[in-house]
């Protein structure tokens, strides 16, 4: 519908801000014209070591305006006029150099043809070269000066608003992250830090970065801090290995000064925080696999595959489910349906996402994944393209006490959601699995292994592309050992370690979720993917590291060795016996080579397993899990399963 015409005699006023914007464009254009005129005049004067002779002086009065017009036209054609001078940087400088180079090329071409066409208007070669150089310096210099003035004005304003003196800090790591952190902290005095230098174990002393010197190595952290009166250390070494980060943190921590860190490049690139968002160092920053380069190409592939699609996430209120929802929003999904049966968790993630002001359609549904009618109705009401099934009971000792509930939720819930997705025409289904499903010793692990088998059997059909993604512990979840240790340290100990030799795999939640989504995009159907978790971590060393990071000693917070809880293993694995692994095209993701599943026998077997759970037949559950998944019940359990019967081997085809 067109807007009505204004009444006769009325005047149409420009929108607010139009006149200042127009004045600003004219002013910037006038500055460029003056700079280019001075560059042209300077080229002639330098070439002739003074004012040019009469013949060339007459040439100058025509050539300089023509060159100014040429350069302004090229700037407009290449989009330089749309660049804000306050944001002029390396990319814009390269674009400016390209425009100047093209203009100089035109002038050189004219010099070649001028002797034939206009013999009296041959431009001196020195004038052409000097004019191009002076134009680049003049135009870039004006923009750099404007940017410097704008940043200095903002810095002074921020300093005037600061209520306390800044903390003098040394940046640990003189790489790209350190450079960006130094630049960001200098422009943000309100962050509360004044960077006084770098320390780095590889970059030599005396090197200057962003105007700040590299003072030495982490071995001399205490002496260097005393020399420059530093009061804190900020780790800016995300690309270093886990061992290098831990060693640097320990050396800096021995000084007694706070040790902080900057966000990872993944957090910065995806818009979660800025590089100047300094926070205290946590054990999560020192564990997990060695840092990987942020895969911008992989992120772009995920955006292309998921952008504009509708997606459903079960278990959306849990640690993995929440982060999955956050990343899906950043990937540009059209609609996000969140399912959880825990009221508070679902409310919190919905409130968080709505507070971000996203235009994506959000639907939070309080629903149990075991509710077949409810799931079917939800998928009819909200047709989605992809389902991420993260809902599960995950607490190992709790599921040892309630095996029927583990089967009902982890097996039955997966079957219900998978069948509802198939019936609704969902394209892809992704099961979030666990390393505890490998040679399971716990009911929880065995139930997740059965869920993997369900997905493997159905994912090979033509109706839906289904896959499982298996990984170990994630750092930062409410049920993780890190969370338990942190609470114990806050209470003053003791910190309980189940076994001095126990190890676990760890990965940060954002990285795990990013790889899960990448696996979902790459799946062809029926795969079991595994995330590369790096090397396992000794739980005893983890406890000691957390105590040190808290600023305490083991004398203040003692460590107690208890015993493995029911269902727990001494060491976890990511590959089932006989599976084998192979790499994929995505760094950090591996593919298992499991035995084929006999789908015709798996269905009735799962029905009998669910029936045993519904009837509370605990011995039958243990017997069937032993036969079907290789489950080895903990010998401390009070339930001794009968010997395996004819169920053994029914899950393997042939």
XYZ file of C-alpha atoms in Angstrom:
654
model
C 0.000 0.000 0.000
C 1.405 3.423 -0.967
C 1.553 6.241 1.529
C -0.939 9.099 1.056
C 0.374 12.231 -0.622
C 0.966 15.241 1.639
C -1.621 17.996 1.555
C -1.195 20.754 -0.986
C 1.010 23.486 0.383
C 2.604 21.290 2.998
C 6.321 20.613 3.100
C 7.887 17.227 3.557
C 10.452 17.451 6.333
C 13.524 15.199 6.271
C 13.796 12.498 8.875
C 15.610 13.294 12.108
C 19.354 13.176 11.609
C 19.180 13.666 7.814
C 20.582 17.213 7.736
C 23.543 16.455 10.061
C 24.280 13.333 8.016
C 24.233 15.309 4.760
C 26.442 18.028 6.274
C 28.832 15.345 7.481
C 29.097 13.790 4.021
C 29.747 17.180 2.408
C 32.372 18.027 5.009
C 34.190 14.705 4.551
C 34.030 15.164 0.771
C 35.492 18.662 1.068
C 38.336 17.366 3.253
C 39.135 14.679 0.686
C 39.148 17.263 -2.130
C 41.575 19.497 -0.221
C 43.826 16.529 0.619
C 43.922 15.383 -3.016
C 44.591 18.909 -4.320
C 47.491 19.293 -1.892
C 48.814 15.869 -2.943
C 48.764 16.898 -6.614
C 50.407 20.259 -5.968
C 52.991 18.608 -3.737
C 53.853 16.079 -6.440
C 54.607 18.830 -8.984
C 56.557 20.915 -6.478
C 58.689 18.013 -5.292
C 59.292 16.768 -8.842
C 60.548 20.211 -9.979
C 62.075 21.151 -6.587
C 59.837 24.210 -6.396
C 57.035 25.746 -8.394
C 56.986 24.053 -11.833
C 58.013 25.923 -15.010
C 55.343 27.829 -16.925
C 54.502 24.966 -19.315
C 53.995 22.514 -16.498
C 52.288 25.134 -14.308
C 49.616 25.484 -16.986
C 49.370 21.682 -17.140
C 48.990 21.552 -13.370
C 45.870 23.766 -13.379
C 44.081 21.232 -15.585
C 45.605 17.934 -14.454
C 45.120 18.334 -10.699
C 41.324 18.917 -10.889
C 41.019 16.024 -13.360
C 43.002 13.694 -11.083
C 40.931 14.766 -8.055
C 37.735 13.955 -9.972
C 39.195 10.596 -11.062
C 40.135 9.611 -7.528
C 36.792 10.679 -6.051
C 34.971 8.658 -8.693
C 37.037 5.559 -7.943
C 36.417 6.005 -4.210
C 32.691 6.091 -4.799
C 32.818 3.075 -7.135
C 34.754 0.979 -4.595
C 32.508 1.965 -1.673
C 35.075 4.008 0.261
C 32.609 6.828 0.860
C 30.451 4.487 2.950
C 33.290 3.719 5.391
C 33.101 5.520 8.731
C 36.323 7.363 9.377
C 36.138 6.507 13.099
C 36.345 2.794 12.148
C 39.125 3.109 9.568
C 41.396 0.066 9.887
C 43.661 -2.290 7.961
C 40.902 -3.625 5.690
C 39.807 -0.091 4.789
C 43.435 0.952 4.250
C 43.895 -1.902 1.764
C 40.727 -0.831 -0.053
C 42.042 2.741 -0.211
C 45.393 1.517 -1.533
C 43.532 -0.408 -4.226
C 41.616 2.706 -5.273
C 44.811 4.789 -5.377
C 46.603 2.048 -7.323
C 43.849 1.872 -9.929
C 43.936 5.653 -10.334
C 47.709 5.681 -10.696
C 47.408 2.894 -13.268
C 44.997 5.045 -15.289
C 47.470 7.944 -15.204
C 50.323 5.674 -16.326
C 48.178 4.388 -19.195
C 47.417 7.983 -20.197
C 51.146 8.786 -20.199
C 51.712 5.972 -22.710
C 49.110 7.219 -25.195
C 49.503 10.966 -24.578
C 52.522 11.467 -26.914
C 50.356 10.345 -29.846
C 47.023 11.939 -28.883
C 48.050 15.092 -27.029
C 51.804 15.669 -27.280
C 51.687 18.737 -25.043
C 50.048 16.949 -22.159
C 52.526 14.219 -21.298
C 52.602 13.830 -17.514
C 56.060 13.484 -15.935
C 56.592 9.991 -14.555
C 57.839 11.430 -11.268
C 54.638 13.451 -10.850
C 52.479 10.357 -11.381
C 54.382 8.289 -8.815
C 54.617 11.078 -6.247
C 50.964 12.060 -6.660
C 49.847 8.482 -5.976
C 52.055 8.228 -2.898
C 51.005 11.620 -1.544
C 47.302 10.916 -2.194
C 47.465 7.633 -0.267
C 49.282 9.250 2.661
C 47.043 12.322 2.745
C 43.678 10.549 2.504
C 44.673 7.735 4.887
C 46.294 10.191 7.284
C 43.126 12.236 7.632
C 41.111 9.132 8.466
C 43.681 7.812 10.909
C 43.749 11.166 12.658
C 39.956 11.219 12.948
C 39.923 7.672 14.349
C 42.676 8.496 16.839
C 40.853 11.623 17.998
C 37.571 9.729 18.385
C 39.170 6.905 20.398
C 41.102 9.348 22.552
C 37.919 11.300 23.278
C 36.106 8.104 24.300
C 39.057 7.006 26.416
C 39.206 10.309 28.270
C 35.468 10.190 28.903
C 35.747 6.631 30.249
C 38.651 7.659 32.485
C 36.638 10.571 33.865
C 33.792 8.201 34.726
C 36.044 5.698 36.496
C 35.643 5.730 40.263
C 38.879 3.923 41.186
C 42.435 3.548 39.964
C 42.936 0.857 37.314
C 44.618 -2.451 38.116
C 48.087 -2.649 36.575
C 48.214 -5.920 34.650
C 50.685 -8.035 32.687
C 49.350 -9.939 29.672
C 50.608 -13.548 29.594
C 50.903 -14.409 25.914
C 52.121 -12.062 23.187
C 50.197 -13.621 20.307
C 47.112 -12.487 18.398
C 44.807 -12.726 21.434
C 47.278 -10.700 23.511
C 47.483 -8.018 20.846
C 43.693 -7.775 20.603
C 43.319 -7.704 24.392
C 45.898 -4.917 24.738
C 44.147 -2.849 22.076
C 40.693 -3.460 23.565
C 41.732 -2.685 27.150
C 43.461 0.503 26.062
C 40.250 1.692 24.395
C 38.102 0.592 27.352
C 39.502 2.171 30.536
C 36.169 1.401 32.210
C 37.211 -2.286 32.181
C 39.412 -1.373 35.147
C 42.803 -2.568 33.831
C 45.955 -0.761 32.722
C 48.206 -3.043 30.669
C 51.881 -2.422 31.482
C 53.512 -5.115 29.348
C 53.643 -8.711 28.118
C 55.347 -11.855 29.323
C 55.808 -14.758 26.939
C 57.930 -17.915 26.945
C 58.664 -17.784 23.193
C 58.705 -14.129 22.098
C 62.061 -12.562 22.934
C 62.585 -9.697 25.371
C 62.484 -6.205 23.903
C 59.812 -6.910 21.283
C 57.122 -4.210 21.308
C 53.453 -5.038 20.658
C 50.782 -2.320 20.574
C 53.392 0.007 22.098
C 53.977 -2.327 25.066
C 57.213 -4.258 25.686
C 57.629 -8.001 26.110
C 59.434 -8.060 29.461
C 60.408 -11.713 29.883
C 59.078 -15.221 30.493
C 56.680 -16.764 32.989
C 59.647 -18.176 34.931
C 60.364 -14.627 36.070
C 56.730 -13.658 36.658
C 57.268 -12.519 40.247
C 60.337 -10.392 39.472
C 58.723 -8.822 36.402
C 55.560 -7.978 38.320
C 57.636 -6.285 41.002
C 59.627 -4.325 38.405
C 56.566 -2.759 36.746
C 54.396 -2.784 39.886
C 51.838 -5.113 38.299
C 48.917 -6.250 40.438
C 47.384 -8.970 38.220
C 48.092 -11.360 35.362
C 45.760 -11.857 32.381
C 46.193 -15.063 30.344
C 45.885 -14.399 26.591
C 47.176 -17.695 25.193
C 44.172 -19.689 23.939
C 46.108 -21.331 21.112
C 48.720 -22.737 23.507
C 48.513 -26.350 24.629
C 46.689 -27.305 27.800
C 50.001 -28.098 29.531
C 51.452 -24.697 28.579
C 48.402 -22.840 29.868
C 48.456 -24.774 33.117
C 52.192 -24.185 33.602
C 51.819 -20.445 32.962
C 48.874 -20.219 35.362
C 50.804 -22.022 38.102
C 53.871 -19.787 37.735
C 51.783 -16.624 37.798
C 49.646 -17.925 40.658
C 52.734 -18.478 42.801
C 53.197 -14.695 42.941
C 50.029 -14.319 44.989
C 48.484 -11.909 42.480
C 45.120 -12.662 40.807
C 45.262 -14.608 37.540
C 42.526 -13.734 35.025
C 41.821 -14.570 31.399
C 40.149 -13.154 28.311
C 37.333 -14.885 26.378
C 38.170 -17.467 23.740
C 38.033 -16.492 20.081
C 34.931 -18.680 19.699
C 33.107 -16.574 22.298
C 34.245 -13.358 20.634
C 33.491 -14.374 17.032
C 30.019 -15.675 17.886
C 29.163 -12.482 19.738
C 28.890 -13.882 23.243
C 31.308 -11.373 24.812
C 33.930 -8.831 23.854
C 37.659 -9.421 24.058
C 37.887 -6.958 26.977
C 35.517 -9.027 29.173
C 38.182 -10.052 31.693
C 37.171 -12.689 34.244
C 38.951 -14.771 36.918
C 40.746 -17.861 35.656
C 38.763 -21.057 36.196
C 39.867 -24.656 36.077
C 37.695 -25.068 32.977
C 40.184 -22.808 31.162
C 43.018 -25.236 31.884
C 41.306 -28.561 31.210
C 39.731 -30.221 28.197
C 41.508 -30.953 24.957
C 44.128 -28.607 23.566
C 42.676 -25.471 22.035
C 41.728 -25.756 18.360
C 41.660 -22.954 15.842
C 38.179 -21.563 15.502
C 36.752 -23.081 12.325
C 35.098 -20.095 10.660
C 34.443 -22.166 7.526
C 32.662 -24.808 9.627
C 30.594 -22.104 11.306
C 29.632 -20.775 7.869
C 28.574 -24.277 6.769
C 26.367 -24.606 9.849
C 24.784 -21.230 9.124
C 24.061 -22.301 5.560
C 22.547 -25.625 6.693
C 20.500 -24.324 9.642
C 19.767 -20.716 8.761
C 16.046 -20.179 8.249
C 15.159 -23.684 9.505
C 12.909 -24.738 12.395
C 14.663 -26.811 15.083
C 13.527 -28.682 18.211
C 15.757 -29.275 21.254
C 14.736 -31.714 23.994
C 16.287 -31.292 27.422
C 16.574 -27.597 26.587
C 16.937 -26.650 30.247
C 20.055 -28.785 30.793
C 23.665 -27.728 30.301
C 23.996 -29.156 26.779
C 20.447 -28.230 25.790
C 20.872 -24.595 26.846
C 24.096 -24.113 24.939
C 22.560 -25.834 21.902
C 19.707 -23.318 21.959
C 22.137 -20.394 22.276
C 24.247 -21.490 19.329
C 21.225 -22.297 17.162
C 19.983 -18.742 17.629
C 23.375 -17.370 16.577
C 23.249 -19.609 13.517
C 20.042 -17.915 12.407
C 17.347 -20.565 12.798
C 13.845 -19.406 11.944
C 12.064 -21.085 14.852
C 13.367 -22.759 18.005
C 11.138 -25.188 19.926
C 12.429 -25.989 23.424
C 11.173 -29.019 25.350
C 11.882 -29.894 28.983
C 9.898 -31.380 31.851
C 11.719 -29.320 34.493
C 9.774 -26.088 34.967
C 12.480 -23.825 36.413
C 15.154 -24.822 33.906
C 12.846 -24.248 30.950
C 11.714 -20.899 32.341
C 15.314 -19.745 32.791
C 16.502 -20.557 29.274
C 13.386 -19.022 27.703
C 13.835 -15.836 29.759
C 17.529 -15.676 28.837
C 16.907 -16.025 25.107
C 14.015 -13.579 25.054
C 16.139 -11.045 26.940
C 18.604 -11.098 24.043
C 15.887 -9.605 21.880
C 16.085 -12.195 19.144
C 13.472 -12.016 16.384
C 13.442 -15.824 16.141
C 10.191 -17.528 17.037
C 10.629 -19.204 20.437
C 8.331 -21.912 21.764
C 8.980 -23.288 25.266
C 6.928 -26.412 25.935
C 6.758 -28.091 29.356
C 6.590 -31.683 28.147
C 7.966 -35.108 29.072
C 9.716 -36.821 26.158
C 8.011 -40.081 27.208
C 4.617 -38.548 26.358
C 4.029 -40.004 22.877
C 0.774 -38.148 22.266
C 2.229 -34.861 23.472
C 5.355 -35.150 21.301
C 3.302 -36.083 18.224
C 0.967 -33.123 18.787
C 3.873 -30.731 19.290
C 5.540 -31.758 16.023
C 2.240 -31.413 14.152
C 1.766 -27.944 15.603
C 5.399 -26.910 14.996
C 6.868 -28.736 11.982
C 10.643 -28.765 12.388
C 13.515 -29.882 10.176
C 15.952 -31.068 12.847
C 15.633 -32.551 16.346
C 18.475 -32.436 18.869
C 17.618 -34.997 21.562
C 19.579 -34.006 24.678
C 16.992 -35.034 27.285
C 18.216 -37.889 29.499
C 18.769 -39.032 33.046
C 22.555 -38.753 33.407
C 23.436 -39.179 37.098
C 25.199 -42.563 37.317
C 24.735 -43.450 41.037
C 21.128 -42.228 40.972
C 20.287 -44.436 38.010
C 21.902 -47.417 39.762
C 19.233 -46.974 42.426
C 16.454 -46.436 39.873
C 17.209 -48.642 36.829
C 13.578 -48.813 35.699
C 13.431 -45.014 35.459
C 16.692 -44.984 33.472
C 15.208 -47.381 30.897
C 11.872 -45.589 30.839
C 13.413 -42.161 30.190
C 16.619 -42.815 28.270
C 15.369 -45.707 26.122
C 11.630 -45.077 26.023
C 12.040 -41.307 25.684
C 14.474 -41.680 22.778
C 12.147 -44.143 21.025
C 9.117 -41.852 21.467
C 10.872 -38.736 20.151
C 12.453 -40.646 17.259
C 9.130 -42.208 16.202
C 7.326 -38.865 16.486
C 10.031 -37.220 14.383
C 9.749 -39.903 11.707
C 5.960 -39.607 11.606
C 6.152 -35.808 11.305
C 8.620 -35.941 8.410
C 11.586 -34.477 10.325
C 14.717 -34.549 8.161
C 17.397 -35.079 10.822
C 17.558 -36.498 14.341
C 20.634 -36.140 16.570
C 21.054 -38.124 19.788
C 23.408 -36.603 22.367
C 25.141 -39.667 23.823
C 27.957 -40.313 26.316
C 31.228 -42.166 26.679
C 29.555 -44.137 29.469
C 27.675 -46.024 26.747
C 30.965 -47.700 25.797
C 31.339 -51.122 27.488
C 28.827 -49.890 30.080
C 29.299 -50.611 33.747
C 26.333 -48.495 34.817
C 22.617 -48.723 34.070
C 22.751 -45.143 32.798
C 25.511 -46.026 30.312
C 23.722 -49.186 29.198
C 20.467 -47.280 28.652
C 22.286 -44.730 26.461
C 23.880 -47.584 24.515
C 20.415 -48.967 23.755
C 19.392 -45.462 22.635
C 22.383 -45.426 20.262
C 21.292 -48.772 18.820
C 17.778 -47.439 18.216
C 19.157 -44.433 16.351
C 21.623 -46.569 14.410
C 18.881 -48.968 13.265
C 16.382 -46.274 12.226
C 18.970 -43.879 10.839
C 19.887 -46.232 8.011
C 16.391 -46.028 6.522
C 15.060 -43.573 3.987
C 12.581 -41.826 6.285
C 14.998 -39.860 8.492
C 18.708 -39.119 8.755
C 19.554 -40.013 12.359
C 22.924 -40.109 14.103
C 24.427 -40.283 17.598
C 27.224 -38.091 18.954
C 29.221 -39.562 21.835
C 31.476 -37.547 24.149
C 32.725 -37.412 27.742
C 32.324 -34.991 30.625
C 31.630 -31.335 29.933
C 33.094 -28.577 32.037
C 30.670 -26.276 33.784
C 27.581 -28.485 33.980
C 25.726 -28.643 37.288
C 26.362 -32.362 37.664
C 30.069 -32.327 36.803
C 32.867 -33.192 39.180
C 34.178 -29.634 38.739
C 30.949 -28.241 40.175
C 31.099 -30.697 43.084
C 34.725 -29.839 43.867
C 33.998 -26.104 43.711
C 31.235 -26.428 46.318
C 33.463 -28.550 48.546
C 36.282 -25.990 48.347
C 33.878 -23.158 49.210
C 32.870 -25.112 52.341
C 36.506 -25.538 53.305
C 36.774 -29.204 52.298
C 37.384 -31.978 52.317
C 37.489 -32.523 48.564
C 36.513 -36.138 47.940
C 38.286 -38.044 45.167
C 36.947 -41.518 44.461
C 40.267 -43.067 43.440
C 43.832 -41.659 43.098
C 44.179 -43.129 39.584
C 40.702 -42.281 38.239
C 40.691 -40.340 34.972
C 38.016 -38.640 32.884
C 37.753 -36.897 29.534
C 36.752 -33.227 29.626
C 35.562 -30.690 27.076
C 34.009 -27.252 27.367
C 30.266 -27.070 26.763
C 30.446 -24.510 23.887
C 33.008 -26.570 21.972
C 31.126 -29.839 22.534
C 27.872 -28.322 21.277
C 29.550 -26.727 18.262
C 30.948 -30.110 17.249
C 27.587 -31.831 17.866
C 25.930 -29.378 15.475
C 28.681 -29.872 12.899
C 28.225 -33.647 13.158
C 24.484 -33.214 12.623
C 25.132 -31.242 9.437
C 27.630 -33.830 8.142
C 25.557 -36.949 9.017
C 24.316 -39.264 6.293
C 22.332 -41.605 8.559
C 23.049 -44.272 11.169
C 26.478 -42.958 12.235
C 27.928 -42.934 15.714
C 30.199 -39.906 15.918
C 32.731 -39.338 18.677
C 34.223 -36.019 19.695
C 37.985 -35.872 20.040
C 38.308 -35.284 23.791
C 42.096 -35.087 23.905
C 43.934 -36.804 26.739
C 42.142 -37.945 29.918
C 42.658 -35.921 33.105
C 43.489 -37.425 36.505
C 40.742 -36.444 38.936
C 43.245 -36.141 41.814
C 45.291 -33.612 39.837
C 42.081 -31.774 38.966
C 41.248 -31.423 42.668
C 44.730 -30.096 43.453
C 44.555 -27.599 40.582
C 41.203 -26.257 41.742
C 42.454 -25.806 45.297
C 45.468 -23.833 44.020
C 43.282 -21.653 41.796
C 41.084 -20.840 44.781
C 44.109 -19.321 46.494
C 44.285 -22.030 49.158
C 46.554 -24.945 49.985
C 45.888 -28.623 50.636
C 46.578 -27.951 54.304
C 43.615 -25.569 54.333
C 41.398 -27.702 52.080
C 42.330 -31.381 52.493
C 41.728 -34.083 49.884
C 40.098 -37.357 50.921
C 40.257 -40.566 48.864
C 36.946 -42.420 49.108
C 36.025 -45.159 46.638
C 34.386 -45.474 43.240
C 30.648 -45.088 43.498
C 28.306 -47.738 42.155
C 28.393 -47.839 38.389
C 31.525 -45.690 38.046
C 34.584 -46.771 36.061
C 38.207 -46.086 36.853
C 38.790 -44.991 33.241
C 36.332 -44.098 30.471
C 36.649 -44.910 26.752
C 35.050 -43.524 23.589
C 35.058 -46.653 21.419
C 33.176 -49.919 21.987
C 35.194 -53.152 21.659
C 35.513 -54.070 17.986
C 34.097 -50.766 16.704
C 37.154 -49.083 15.295
C 37.302 -45.402 14.408
C 37.985 -43.292 11.355
C 38.470 -39.551 10.846
C 35.897 -37.271 9.264
C 36.236 -34.100 7.229
C 35.548 -32.060 10.397
C 38.458 -31.506 12.759
C 37.615 -32.814 16.232
C 34.995 -35.335 15.072
C 35.634 -39.065 14.602
C 33.317 -41.754 13.225
C 32.884 -45.207 14.765
C 32.562 -48.341 12.675
C 29.977 -50.285 14.703
C 28.575 -53.686 13.808
C 25.308 -53.636 11.885
C 22.131 -53.705 13.965
C 19.347 -56.194 13.245
C 16.422 -53.773 13.238
C 13.834 -56.583 13.011
C 15.001 -58.112 16.277
C 15.915 -54.848 18.005
C 12.307 -53.566 18.048
C 10.765 -56.523 19.935
C 13.777 -56.651 22.254
C 13.340 -52.977 23.213
C 9.621 -53.605 23.785
C 10.452 -56.406 26.256
C 13.042 -54.191 27.963
C 10.565 -51.339 28.382
C 7.920 -53.794 29.623
C 10.363 -55.079 32.244
C 11.000 -51.488 33.350
C 7.279 -50.743 33.516
C 6.758 -53.835 35.671
C 9.690 -53.055 37.953
C 11.448 -56.323 36.994
C 14.940 -55.273 37.991
C 16.563 -58.656 37.475
C 15.129 -58.901 33.981
C 16.421 -55.396 33.183
C 19.929 -56.305 34.326
C 19.837 -59.597 32.398
C 18.693 -57.997 29.160
C 21.187 -55.136 29.378
C 23.988 -57.605 30.006
C 22.967 -59.677 26.989
C 22.227 -56.807 24.630
C 24.863 -54.167 25.451
C 27.684 -55.947 27.280
C 26.630 -54.249 30.512
C 28.672 -55.431 33.502
C 26.740 -54.810 36.735
C 28.716 -53.355 39.606
C 29.532 -56.271 41.971
C 28.492 -54.110 44.921
C 24.897 -53.967 43.709
C 22.317 -55.978 45.630
C 20.753 -57.237 42.406
C 22.529 -60.173 40.805
C 21.270 -60.691 37.261
C 20.534 -64.254 36.162
C 22.771 -65.682 33.440
C 22.197 -64.265 29.973
C 19.603 -66.145 27.921
C 18.567 -66.134 24.284
C 18.590 -62.324 24.196
C 22.366 -62.443 23.848
C 23.516 -61.479 20.385
C 20.112 -60.507 18.988
C 21.313 -56.951 18.370
C 24.007 -57.882 15.897
C 22.832 -58.571 12.362
C 23.714 -61.996 11.046
